[in-house]
């Protein structure tokens, strides 16, 4: 029995030693090139801060639009007031256009907010070390060597760890991405 265990361990050691260097990179490349979800999740994470800034700026644009009353006022003497076949005025047209812009902007803001909320929800499912990795890799944009120093992970393991975490995150986004 002891000989069998030793033989088995030696076989495993041999397989890991001889095949790990050639098989793992191929699997990584195959996964990353065939899986658009992986890239989409990474893009969402890389753009997290920018998306939050976009939301703030869109709220400012919305405030400007809601307070913009240019052209909505009394009839000027230059404006034609004769009979026409039109059932609406320039003031009505401007109000309608402004309201449509406001609705489009509100929808765009909400979609961006939902994206941020989803990312935050998924990040809550990660353990502390994974959260730190995401923070440094995607939000702070640290290099791999800096990340390995900060969170005490081997430099050689960083890429595998990244793939593991992104796969975990993308599993929560199965239907959305």
One Martini backbone bead per residue (centre of mass of N, CA, C, O) as a GRO file, in nm:
protein
  177
    1UNK     BB    1   0.059   0.062  -0.022
    2UNK     BB    2   0.295   0.258   0.007
    3UNK     BB    3   0.401   0.225  -0.286
    4UNK     BB    4   0.151   0.337  -0.422
    5UNK     BB    5   0.162   0.622  -0.303
    6UNK     BB    6   0.439   0.696  -0.403
    7UNK     BB    7   0.383   0.649  -0.699
    8UNK     BB    8   0.148   0.850  -0.721
    9UNK     BB    9   0.306   1.103  -0.632
   10UNK     BB   10   0.521   1.086  -0.854
   11UNK     BB   11   0.326   1.109  -1.087
   12UNK     BB   12   0.209   1.382  -1.015
   13UNK     BB   13   0.472   1.536  -1.011
   14UNK     BB   14   0.547   1.478  -1.303
   15UNK     BB   15   0.294   1.602  -1.439
   16UNK     BB   16   0.321   1.883  -1.325
   17UNK     BB   17   0.611   1.942  -1.421
   18UNK     BB   18   0.565   1.875  -1.740
   19UNK     BB   19   0.257   2.021  -1.793
   20UNK     BB   20   0.206   2.303  -1.664
   21UNK     BB   21   0.369   2.489  -1.866
   22UNK     BB   22   0.197   2.398  -2.132
   23UNK     BB   23  -0.116   2.397  -2.052
   24UNK     BB   24  -0.201   2.659  -1.905
   25UNK     BB   25  -0.155   2.875  -2.127
   26UNK     BB   26  -0.350   2.749  -2.329
   27UNK     BB   27  -0.604   2.772  -2.157
   28UNK     BB   28  -0.597   3.074  -2.120
   29UNK     BB   29  -0.604   3.160  -2.417
   30UNK     BB   30  -0.862   3.012  -2.490
   31UNK     BB   31  -1.046   3.153  -2.291
   32UNK     BB   32  -0.986   3.454  -2.364
   33UNK     BB   33  -1.056   3.431  -2.678
   34UNK     BB   34  -1.359   3.288  -2.642
   35UNK     BB   35  -1.433   3.504  -2.403
   36UNK     BB   36  -1.616   3.793  -2.385
   37UNK     BB   37  -1.692   3.817  -2.087
   38UNK     BB   38  -1.415   3.867  -1.976
   39UNK     BB   39  -1.373   4.145  -2.116
   40UNK     BB   40  -1.628   4.284  -2.009
   41UNK     BB   41  -1.558   4.270  -1.713
   42UNK     BB   42  -1.293   4.421  -1.730
   43UNK     BB   43  -1.414   4.682  -1.846
   44UNK     BB   44  -1.601   4.743  -1.612
   45UNK     BB   45  -1.371   4.770  -1.404
   46UNK     BB   46  -1.194   4.983  -1.545
   47UNK     BB   47  -1.469   5.186  -1.570
   48UNK     BB   48  -1.586   5.247  -1.290
   49UNK     BB   49  -1.493   5.539  -1.230
   50UNK     BB   50  -1.597   5.667  -1.496
   51UNK     BB   51  -1.894   5.597  -1.451
   52UNK     BB   52  -1.931   5.771  -1.198
   53UNK     BB   53  -1.860   6.036  -1.339
   54UNK     BB   54  -2.077   6.026  -1.557
   55UNK     BB   55  -2.315   6.039  -1.365
   56UNK     BB   56  -2.253   6.314  -1.242
   57UNK     BB   57  -2.257   6.470  -1.515
   58UNK     BB   58  -2.550   6.391  -1.593
   59UNK     BB   59  -2.682   6.535  -1.355
   60UNK     BB   60  -2.590   6.815  -1.444
   61UNK     BB   61  -2.727   6.810  -1.720
   62UNK     BB   62  -3.011   6.771  -1.608
   63UNK     BB   63  -3.023   7.034  -1.449
   64UNK     BB   64  -2.994   7.217  -1.691
   65UNK     BB   65  -3.241   7.117  -1.851
   66UNK     BB   66  -3.458   7.173  -1.624
   67UNK     BB   67  -3.358   7.498  -1.617
   68UNK     BB   68  -3.426   7.536  -1.921
   69UNK     BB   69  -3.594   7.840  -2.078
   70UNK     BB   70  -3.515   7.877  -2.359
   71UNK     BB   71  -3.769   8.014  -2.564
   72UNK     BB   72  -3.967   8.030  -2.315
   73UNK     BB   73  -4.215   8.263  -2.396
   74UNK     BB   74  -4.296   8.523  -2.536
   75UNK     BB   75  -4.402   8.675  -2.804
   76UNK     BB   76  -4.248   8.782  -3.073
   77UNK     BB   77  -4.232   8.994  -3.351
   78UNK     BB   78  -4.076   8.783  -3.540
   79UNK     BB   79  -4.300   8.598  -3.505
   80UNK     BB   80  -4.522   8.408  -3.655
   81UNK     BB   81  -4.904   8.449  -3.638
   82UNK     BB   82  -5.030   8.312  -3.852
   83UNK     BB   83  -5.194   8.098  -4.032
   84UNK     BB   84  -5.177   7.743  -3.993
   85UNK     BB   85  -5.134   7.382  -4.007
   86UNK     BB   86  -5.027   7.397  -3.733
   87UNK     BB   87  -5.062   7.256  -3.387
   88UNK     BB   88  -4.787   7.397  -3.311
   89UNK     BB   89  -4.532   7.546  -3.143
   90UNK     BB   90  -4.217   7.638  -3.067
   91UNK     BB   91  -4.257   7.598  -2.767
   92UNK     BB   92  -4.366   7.311  -2.775
   93UNK     BB   93  -4.129   7.187  -2.925
   94UNK     BB   94  -3.915   7.254  -2.712
   95UNK     BB   95  -4.045   7.103  -2.476
   96UNK     BB   96  -4.047   6.825  -2.606
   97UNK     BB   97  -3.743   6.801  -2.660
   98UNK     BB   98  -3.655   6.839  -2.369
   99UNK     BB   99  -3.813   6.598  -2.249
  100UNK     BB  100  -3.672   6.383  -2.421
  101UNK     BB  101  -3.387   6.439  -2.318
  102UNK     BB  102  -3.447   6.383  -2.022
  103UNK     BB  103  -3.537   6.089  -2.057
  104UNK     BB  104  -3.276   5.983  -2.186
  105UNK     BB  105  -3.089   6.066  -1.952
  106UNK     BB  106  -3.228   5.906  -1.726
  107UNK     BB  107  -3.185   5.629  -1.856
  108UNK     BB  108  -2.877   5.641  -1.872
  109UNK     BB  109  -2.828   5.676  -1.573
  110UNK     BB  110  -2.968   5.418  -1.475
  111UNK     BB  111  -2.789   5.216  -1.627
  112UNK     BB  112  -2.526   5.301  -1.484
  113UNK     BB  113  -2.622   5.248  -1.195
  114UNK     BB  114  -2.675   4.948  -1.233
  115UNK     BB  115  -2.388   4.870  -1.300
  116UNK     BB  116  -2.268   4.958  -1.027
  117UNK     BB  117  -2.446   4.782  -0.847
  118UNK     BB  118  -2.359   4.509  -0.964
  119UNK     BB  119  -2.064   4.533  -0.894
  120UNK     BB  120  -2.101   4.568  -0.590
  121UNK     BB  121  -2.245   4.298  -0.544
  122UNK     BB  122  -2.015   4.115  -0.646
  123UNK     BB  123  -1.793   4.218  -0.452
  124UNK     BB  124  -1.935   4.100  -0.195
  125UNK     BB  125  -1.864   3.791  -0.284
  126UNK     BB  126  -1.586   3.851  -0.213
  127UNK     BB  127  -1.300   3.834  -0.083
  128UNK     BB  128  -1.059   4.035   0.042
  129UNK     BB  129  -0.832   3.963  -0.160
  130UNK     BB  130  -1.004   4.000  -0.415
  131UNK     BB  131  -1.078   4.294  -0.365
  132UNK     BB  132  -0.792   4.399  -0.366
  133UNK     BB  133  -0.722   4.315  -0.647
  134UNK     BB  134  -0.936   4.482  -0.791
  135UNK     BB  135  -0.852   4.754  -0.687
  136UNK     BB  136  -0.553   4.750  -0.797
  137UNK     BB  137  -0.600   4.660  -1.094
  138UNK     BB  138  -0.871   4.844  -1.184
  139UNK     BB  139  -0.876   5.115  -1.007
  140UNK     BB  140  -0.548   5.175  -0.967
  141UNK     BB  141  -0.354   5.037  -1.181
  142UNK     BB  142  -0.159   4.825  -1.111
  143UNK     BB  143   0.093   4.635  -1.122
  144UNK     BB  144   0.186   4.317  -1.078
  145UNK     BB  145   0.423   4.372  -0.887
  146UNK     BB  146   0.267   4.554  -0.690
  147UNK     BB  147   0.047   4.355  -0.614
  148UNK     BB  148   0.232   4.132  -0.498
  149UNK     BB  149   0.331   4.316  -0.265
  150UNK     BB  150   0.057   4.406  -0.130
  151UNK     BB  151  -0.097   4.093  -0.131
  152UNK     BB  152   0.092   3.846  -0.127
  153UNK     BB  153   0.163   3.749  -0.432
  154UNK     BB  154   0.275   3.582  -0.669
  155UNK     BB  155   0.374   3.683  -0.970
  156UNK     BB  156   0.307   3.408  -1.122
  157UNK     BB  157  -0.008   3.410  -1.004
  158UNK     BB  158  -0.167   3.661  -1.099
  159UNK     BB  159  -0.305   3.565  -1.365
  160UNK     BB  160  -0.463   3.330  -1.242
  161UNK     BB  161  -0.615   3.502  -1.034
  162UNK     BB  162  -0.758   3.681  -1.234
  163UNK     BB  163  -0.916   3.459  -1.379
  164UNK     BB  164  -1.064   3.351  -1.134
  165UNK     BB  165  -1.214   3.615  -1.061
  166UNK     BB  166  -1.352   3.675  -1.335
  167UNK     BB  167  -1.508   3.412  -1.344
  168UNK     BB  168  -1.666   3.463  -1.089
  169UNK     BB  169  -1.800   3.724  -1.182
  170UNK     BB  170  -1.926   3.620  -1.456
  171UNK     BB  171  -2.125   3.420  -1.315
  172UNK     BB  172  -2.317   3.667  -1.222
  173UNK     BB  173  -2.346   3.768  -1.551
  174UNK     BB  174  -2.468   3.564  -1.755
  175UNK     BB  175  -2.724   3.736  -1.880
  176UNK     BB  176  -2.607   4.037  -1.922
  177UNK     BB  177  -2.341   4.004  -2.118
   0.00000   0.00000   0.00000
